[in-house]
GROMACS .gro file of C-alpha atoms in nm:
model
  300
    1UNK     CA    1  -3.887   4.760   9.903
    2UNK     CA    2  -4.201   4.712  10.049
    3UNK     CA    3  -4.398   5.048  10.229
    4UNK     CA    4  -4.637   5.165   9.966
    5UNK     CA    5  -4.548   5.325   9.707
    6UNK     CA    6  -4.217   5.261   9.632
    7UNK     CA    7  -3.937   5.243   9.385
    8UNK     CA    8  -3.954   4.823   9.375
    9UNK     CA    9  -4.306   4.857   9.331
   10UNK     CA   10  -4.472   5.110   9.249
   11UNK     CA   11  -4.862   5.222   9.290
   12UNK     CA   12  -5.113   5.289   8.891
   13UNK     CA   13  -5.281   5.463   9.094
   14UNK     CA   14  -4.860   5.672   9.174
   15UNK     CA   15  -4.824   5.894   8.829
   16UNK     CA   16  -4.559   6.048   8.979
   17UNK     CA   17  -4.246   5.941   8.752
   18UNK     CA   18  -3.966   5.804   9.011
   19UNK     CA   19  -3.655   6.061   8.930
   20UNK     CA   20  -3.320   6.093   9.093
   21UNK     CA   21  -3.415   6.304   9.359
   22UNK     CA   22  -3.773   6.093   9.427
   23UNK     CA   23  -3.571   5.771   9.456
   24UNK     CA   24  -3.312   5.976   9.642
   25UNK     CA   25  -3.542   6.090   9.928
   26UNK     CA   26  -3.740   5.754   9.904
   27UNK     CA   27  -3.370   5.512   9.982
   28UNK     CA   28  -3.212   5.770  10.245
   29UNK     CA   29  -3.561   5.743  10.474
   30UNK     CA   30  -3.525   5.365  10.358
   31UNK     CA   31  -3.197   5.279  10.472
   32UNK     CA   32  -3.205   5.564  10.756
   33UNK     CA   33  -3.527   5.342  10.891
   34UNK     CA   34  -3.301   5.032  10.924
   35UNK     CA   35  -3.030   5.165  11.141
   36UNK     CA   36  -2.774   5.250  10.851
   37UNK     CA   37  -2.512   5.500  10.905
   38UNK     CA   38  -2.487   5.668  10.565
   39UNK     CA   39  -2.868   5.601  10.457
   40UNK     CA   40  -2.783   5.942  10.185
   41UNK     CA   41  -2.420   5.867  10.122
   42UNK     CA   42  -2.486   5.482  10.067
   43UNK     CA   43  -2.841   5.501   9.820
   44UNK     CA   44  -2.585   5.818   9.553
   45UNK     CA   45  -2.355   5.575   9.594
   46UNK     CA   46  -2.588   5.322   9.442
   47UNK     CA   47  -2.758   5.502   9.197
   48UNK     CA   48  -2.432   5.668   9.082
   49UNK     CA   49  -2.269   5.360   9.006
   50UNK     CA   50  -2.638   5.188   8.806
   51UNK     CA   51  -2.635   5.528   8.611
   52UNK     CA   52  -2.263   5.502   8.510
   53UNK     CA   53  -2.192   5.872   8.679
   54UNK     CA   54  -2.055   6.060   8.973
   55UNK     CA   55  -2.292   6.221   9.280
   56UNK     CA   56  -2.200   6.482   9.151
   57UNK     CA   57  -2.486   6.469   8.795
   58UNK     CA   58  -2.702   6.283   9.069
   59UNK     CA   59  -2.775   6.672   9.192
   60UNK     CA   60  -2.707   6.796   8.837
   61UNK     CA   61  -2.962   6.579   8.684
   62UNK     CA   62  -3.230   6.554   8.982
   63UNK     CA   63  -3.534   6.543   8.766
   64UNK     CA   64  -3.467   6.316   8.559
   65UNK     CA   65  -3.676   6.016   8.537
   66UNK     CA   66  -3.494   5.675   8.598
   67UNK     CA   67  -3.588   5.380   8.254
   68UNK     CA   68  -3.649   5.051   8.384
   69UNK     CA   69  -3.406   4.908   8.384
   70UNK     CA   70  -3.282   5.174   8.590
   71UNK     CA   71  -3.461   5.118   8.819
   72UNK     CA   72  -3.474   4.731   8.830
   73UNK     CA   73  -3.078   4.756   8.863
   74UNK     CA   74  -3.092   4.966   9.148
   75UNK     CA   75  -3.424   4.800   9.368
   76UNK     CA   76  -3.140   4.522   9.277
   77UNK     CA   77  -2.864   4.714   9.505
   78UNK     CA   78  -3.095   4.835   9.740
   79UNK     CA   79  -3.194   4.478   9.852
   80UNK     CA   80  -2.893   4.317   9.867
   81UNK     CA   81  -2.766   4.676  10.098
   82UNK     CA   82  -3.060   4.652  10.304
   83UNK     CA   83  -2.892   4.297  10.419
   84UNK     CA   84  -2.608   4.408  10.516
   85UNK     CA   85  -2.358   4.333  10.163
   86UNK     CA   86  -2.069   4.609  10.183
   87UNK     CA   87  -2.135   4.914   9.996
   88UNK     CA   88  -1.814   4.810   9.769
   89UNK     CA   89  -1.864   4.450   9.733
   90UNK     CA   90  -2.211   4.606   9.599
   91UNK     CA   91  -2.051   4.846   9.362
   92UNK     CA   92  -1.721   4.593   9.309
   93UNK     CA   93  -1.426   4.790   9.376
   94UNK     CA   94  -1.310   5.029   9.616
   95UNK     CA   95  -1.065   5.310   9.616
   96UNK     CA   96  -0.757   5.303   9.775
   97UNK     CA   97  -0.340   5.525   9.796
   98UNK     CA   98  -0.553   5.710   9.530
   99UNK     CA   99  -0.658   5.437   9.317
  100UNK     CA  100  -0.939   5.253   9.241
  101UNK     CA  101  -0.918   4.896   9.299
  102UNK     CA  102  -1.183   4.601   9.237
  103UNK     CA  103  -1.292   4.408   9.550
  104UNK     CA  104  -1.541   4.205   9.600
  105UNK     CA  105  -1.659   3.915   9.859
  106UNK     CA  106  -1.357   3.739   9.799
  107UNK     CA  107  -1.171   3.961   9.895
  108UNK     CA  108  -1.128   4.168  10.257
  109UNK     CA  109  -1.214   4.596  10.128
  110UNK     CA  110  -0.964   4.808  10.122
  111UNK     CA  111  -0.971   5.041  10.410
  112UNK     CA  112  -0.845   5.431  10.514
  113UNK     CA  113  -0.641   5.278  10.819
  114UNK     CA  114  -0.420   5.010  10.599
  115UNK     CA  115  -0.299   5.323  10.389
  116UNK     CA  116  -0.053   5.428  10.710
  117UNK     CA  117   0.076   5.051  10.621
  118UNK     CA  118   0.198   5.186  10.298
  119UNK     CA  119   0.322   5.526  10.394
  120UNK     CA  120   0.566   5.290  10.687
  121UNK     CA  121   0.662   5.081  10.420
  122UNK     CA  122   0.796   5.375  10.152
  123UNK     CA  123   0.896   5.569  10.486
  124UNK     CA  124   1.149   5.330  10.605
  125UNK     CA  125   1.318   5.244  10.174
  126UNK     CA  126   1.289   5.622  10.111
  127UNK     CA  127   1.721   5.530  10.174
  128UNK     CA  128   1.723   5.199   9.981
  129UNK     CA  129   1.896   5.168   9.660
  130UNK     CA  130   1.655   5.146   9.305
  131UNK     CA  131   1.625   4.778   9.244
  132UNK     CA  132   1.499   4.646   9.564
  133UNK     CA  133   1.239   4.323   9.651
  134UNK     CA  134   0.900   4.310   9.811
  135UNK     CA  135   0.671   4.073   9.938
  136UNK     CA  136   0.355   4.138  10.052
  137UNK     CA  137   0.201   3.899  10.277
  138UNK     CA  138  -0.193   3.806  10.282
  139UNK     CA  139  -0.218   4.070  10.007
  140UNK     CA  140  -0.602   3.957   9.913
  141UNK     CA  141  -0.716   4.245   9.696
  142UNK     CA  142  -0.301   4.335   9.627
  143UNK     CA  143  -0.416   4.735   9.720
  144UNK     CA  144  -0.109   4.713   9.985
  145UNK     CA  145   0.088   4.582   9.796
  146UNK     CA  146   0.015   4.660   9.372
  147UNK     CA  147   0.020   5.053   9.605
  148UNK     CA  148   0.365   5.014   9.668
  149UNK     CA  149   0.480   4.950   9.333
  150UNK     CA  150   0.335   5.252   9.149
  151UNK     CA  151   0.561   5.405   9.383
  152UNK     CA  152   0.878   5.269   9.345
  153UNK     CA  153   0.774   5.138   8.984
  154UNK     CA  154   1.156   5.021   9.040
  155UNK     CA  155   1.109   4.725   9.246
  156UNK     CA  156   1.040   4.362   9.201
  157UNK     CA  157   0.678   4.330   9.410
  158UNK     CA  158   0.555   4.016   9.517
  159UNK     CA  159   0.173   3.911   9.713
  160UNK     CA  160   0.098   3.574   9.856
  161UNK     CA  161  -0.197   3.449   9.948
  162UNK     CA  162  -0.345   3.115  10.131
  163UNK     CA  163  -0.681   3.176   9.875
  164UNK     CA  164  -0.637   3.151   9.561
  165UNK     CA  165  -0.952   3.353   9.431
  166UNK     CA  166  -0.740   3.615   9.660
  167UNK     CA  167  -0.500   3.576   9.444
  168UNK     CA  168  -0.684   3.592   9.093
  169UNK     CA  169  -0.829   3.926   9.205
  170UNK     CA  170  -0.499   4.064   9.286
  171UNK     CA  171  -0.381   3.956   8.979
  172UNK     CA  172  -0.641   4.110   8.803
  173UNK     CA  173  -0.581   4.420   8.962
  174UNK     CA  174  -0.218   4.451   8.881
  175UNK     CA  175  -0.365   4.478   8.554
  176UNK     CA  176  -0.563   4.747   8.546
  177UNK     CA  177  -0.340   4.917   8.744
  178UNK     CA  178  -0.079   4.876   8.560
  179UNK     CA  179   0.220   4.685   8.736
  180UNK     CA  180   0.191   4.406   8.564
  181UNK     CA  181   0.515   4.402   8.413
  182UNK     CA  182   0.691   4.439   8.773
  183UNK     CA  183   0.365   4.321   9.051
  184UNK     CA  184   0.321   3.950   9.099
  185UNK     CA  185   0.118   3.743   9.339
  186UNK     CA  186   0.141   3.342   9.458
  187UNK     CA  187  -0.121   3.132   9.570
  188UNK     CA  188   0.092   3.038   9.910
  189UNK     CA  189   0.102   2.996  10.218
  190UNK     CA  190   0.297   3.304  10.433
  191UNK     CA  191   0.599   3.371  10.253
  192UNK     CA  192   0.659   2.986  10.096
  193UNK     CA  193   0.563   3.096   9.744
  194UNK     CA  194   0.863   3.349   9.719
  195UNK     CA  195   1.177   3.170   9.956
  196UNK     CA  196   1.315   3.189   9.578
  197UNK     CA  197   1.328   3.539   9.534
  198UNK     CA  198   1.672   3.617   9.712
  199UNK     CA  199   1.714   3.843  10.002
  200UNK     CA  200   1.410   4.125  10.075
  201UNK     CA  201   1.431   4.450  10.105
  202UNK     CA  202   1.073   4.412  10.298
  203UNK     CA  203   0.814   4.192  10.340
  204UNK     CA  204   0.472   4.411  10.442
  205UNK     CA  205   0.139   4.245  10.571
  206UNK     CA  206  -0.206   4.309  10.703
  207UNK     CA  207  -0.278   3.983  10.875
  208UNK     CA  208  -0.600   3.836  11.040
  209UNK     CA  209  -0.564   3.966  11.360
  210UNK     CA  210  -0.890   3.971  11.507
  211UNK     CA  211  -0.930   3.715  11.857
  212UNK     CA  212  -1.090   3.460  11.694
  213UNK     CA  213  -1.349   3.500  11.943
  214UNK     CA  214  -1.420   3.863  11.864
  215UNK     CA  215  -1.534   3.732  11.480
  216UNK     CA  216  -1.854   3.687  11.565
  217UNK     CA  217  -1.904   4.030  11.760
  218UNK     CA  218  -1.789   4.260  11.449
  219UNK     CA  219  -2.096   4.463  11.250
  220UNK     CA  220  -2.298   4.288  11.054
  221UNK     CA  221  -2.170   4.414  10.750
  222UNK     CA  222  -1.813   4.225  10.804
  223UNK     CA  223  -1.917   3.963  10.978
  224UNK     CA  224  -2.229   3.835  10.718
  225UNK     CA  225  -2.034   3.921  10.453
  226UNK     CA  226  -1.573   3.934  10.396
  227UNK     CA  227  -1.386   3.681  10.417
  228UNK     CA  228  -1.320   3.488  10.782
  229UNK     CA  229  -0.973   3.349  10.648
  230UNK     CA  230  -0.951   3.716  10.611
  231UNK     CA  231  -1.051   3.830  10.983
  232UNK     CA  232  -0.947   3.555  11.252
  233UNK     CA  233  -0.646   3.572  11.347
  234UNK     CA  234  -0.699   3.309  11.679
  235UNK     CA  235  -0.742   3.349  12.011
  236UNK     CA  236  -0.579   3.683  12.089
  237UNK     CA  237  -0.509   3.748  11.692
  238UNK     CA  238  -0.158   3.732  11.709
  239UNK     CA  239  -0.103   3.427  11.523
  240UNK     CA  240   0.024   3.491  11.213
  241UNK     CA  241   0.175   3.760  11.311
  242UNK     CA  242   0.371   3.530  11.555
  243UNK     CA  243   0.479   3.334  11.281
  244UNK     CA  244   0.587   3.632  11.044
  245UNK     CA  245   0.835   3.802  11.306
  246UNK     CA  246   1.021   3.433  11.322
  247UNK     CA  247   0.996   3.445  10.962
  248UNK     CA  248   1.066   3.722  10.773
  249UNK     CA  249   1.391   3.724  10.956
  250UNK     CA  250   1.474   3.390  10.755
  251UNK     CA  251   1.378   3.512  10.409
  252UNK     CA  252   1.505   4.027  10.459
  253UNK     CA  253   1.823   4.004  10.399
  254UNK     CA  254   2.113   4.332  10.615
  255UNK     CA  255   1.854   4.571  10.708
  256UNK     CA  256   1.569   4.421  10.573
  257UNK     CA  257   1.262   4.534  10.713
  258UNK     CA  258   0.911   4.461  10.845
  259UNK     CA  259   0.606   4.606  10.873
  260UNK     CA  260   0.241   4.480  10.961
  261UNK     CA  261  -0.074   4.614  11.027
  262UNK     CA  262  -0.239   4.528  11.314
  263UNK     CA  263  -0.507   4.598  11.588
  264UNK     CA  264  -0.466   4.910  11.780
  265UNK     CA  265  -0.466   4.745  12.159
  266UNK     CA  266  -0.177   4.475  12.013
  267UNK     CA  267   0.126   4.735  11.954
  268UNK     CA  268   0.329   4.669  12.294
  269UNK     CA  269   0.207   4.307  12.279
  270UNK     CA  270   0.361   4.309  11.933
  271UNK     CA  271   0.679   4.543  11.953
  272UNK     CA  272   0.825   4.315  12.272
  273UNK     CA  273   0.763   4.047  12.072
  274UNK     CA  274   0.982   4.147  11.756
  275UNK     CA  275   1.218   4.324  12.039
  276UNK     CA  276   1.283   3.976  12.195
  277UNK     CA  277   1.354   3.873  11.882
  278UNK     CA  278   1.619   4.047  11.816
  279UNK     CA  279   1.454   4.307  11.582
  280UNK     CA  280   1.552   4.650  11.607
  281UNK     CA  281   1.492   4.938  11.540
  282UNK     CA  282   1.094   4.862  11.662
  283UNK     CA  283   0.821   5.174  11.537
  284UNK     CA  284   0.509   5.223  11.568
  285UNK     CA  285   0.301   5.438  11.371
  286UNK     CA  286  -0.053   5.529  11.393
  287UNK     CA  287  -0.332   5.608  11.117
  288UNK     CA  288  -0.564   5.919  11.135
  289UNK     CA  289  -0.757   5.835  11.394
  290UNK     CA  290  -0.406   5.857  11.636
  291UNK     CA  291  -0.462   5.462  11.696
  292UNK     CA  292  -0.127   5.205  11.673
  293UNK     CA  293  -0.190   5.023  11.339
  294UNK     CA  294   0.148   4.902  11.226
  295UNK     CA  295   0.441   4.786  11.412
  296UNK     CA  296   0.783   4.774  11.105
  297UNK     CA  297   1.192   4.735  11.285
  298UNK     CA  298   1.465   4.604  11.095
  299UNK     CA  299   1.579   4.190  11.089
  300UNK     CA  300   1.830   4.109  11.375
   0.00000   0.00000   0.00000
């Protein structure tokens, strides 16, 4: 924070304390001048994290002066956010499907659009037997696998990822959210780590699906901080999608379901590829913004 006075370097000529209200006003204005889309919300999210409270409490305690260590911790987070480091990484958590997941720079940040993938997975297995087998590929933080496991407690749930560091995060989340007893994670390529599970009932995936040439055009928050491995889907964005269409067919049992998140303009191409490979009842589900988001089908 370079303006004077500021919570980063308060002027000795200013005796007014840095209260919750004052520091939020200053940081909100600072974030706004830097082009952040939701400056007030972000200022509040970071301060509530530092103070260990919710945003409502910030209103209640708006006249409370910050202690020096609180001001120092807040200043550090504000500095990182100025560098476009995502709020979820700064707070170390992100809510998804009603659960709070631990996240950091080792994993893609869970997004609301991906909740559509969970909904499709649940809907397409609603009438299946109680003791199913589900594998979530490219699992990242484990948000899809764990959210499904919370709803299908009798199922055997597995998640895979080529990143050993992502698997560590997912495993911690399974323990924190109470599903480690029926949910486990393995390092490896797509379905390779789970071939010994036997016929699967469901495969889900939120694979990297952004065309390589477009990754560097993404917002700075994403391109500079989230794992490129979880973003770059090859020349047309569909490298892993094509592989999954083939590999899942070999691992799923009769009437097994494959459900994959896609970019909003990829639906027709993925539907065509699945139908050409013999998949049946191929459907496209839309996210809350009414954009194509998930393609699913029954194994050939």
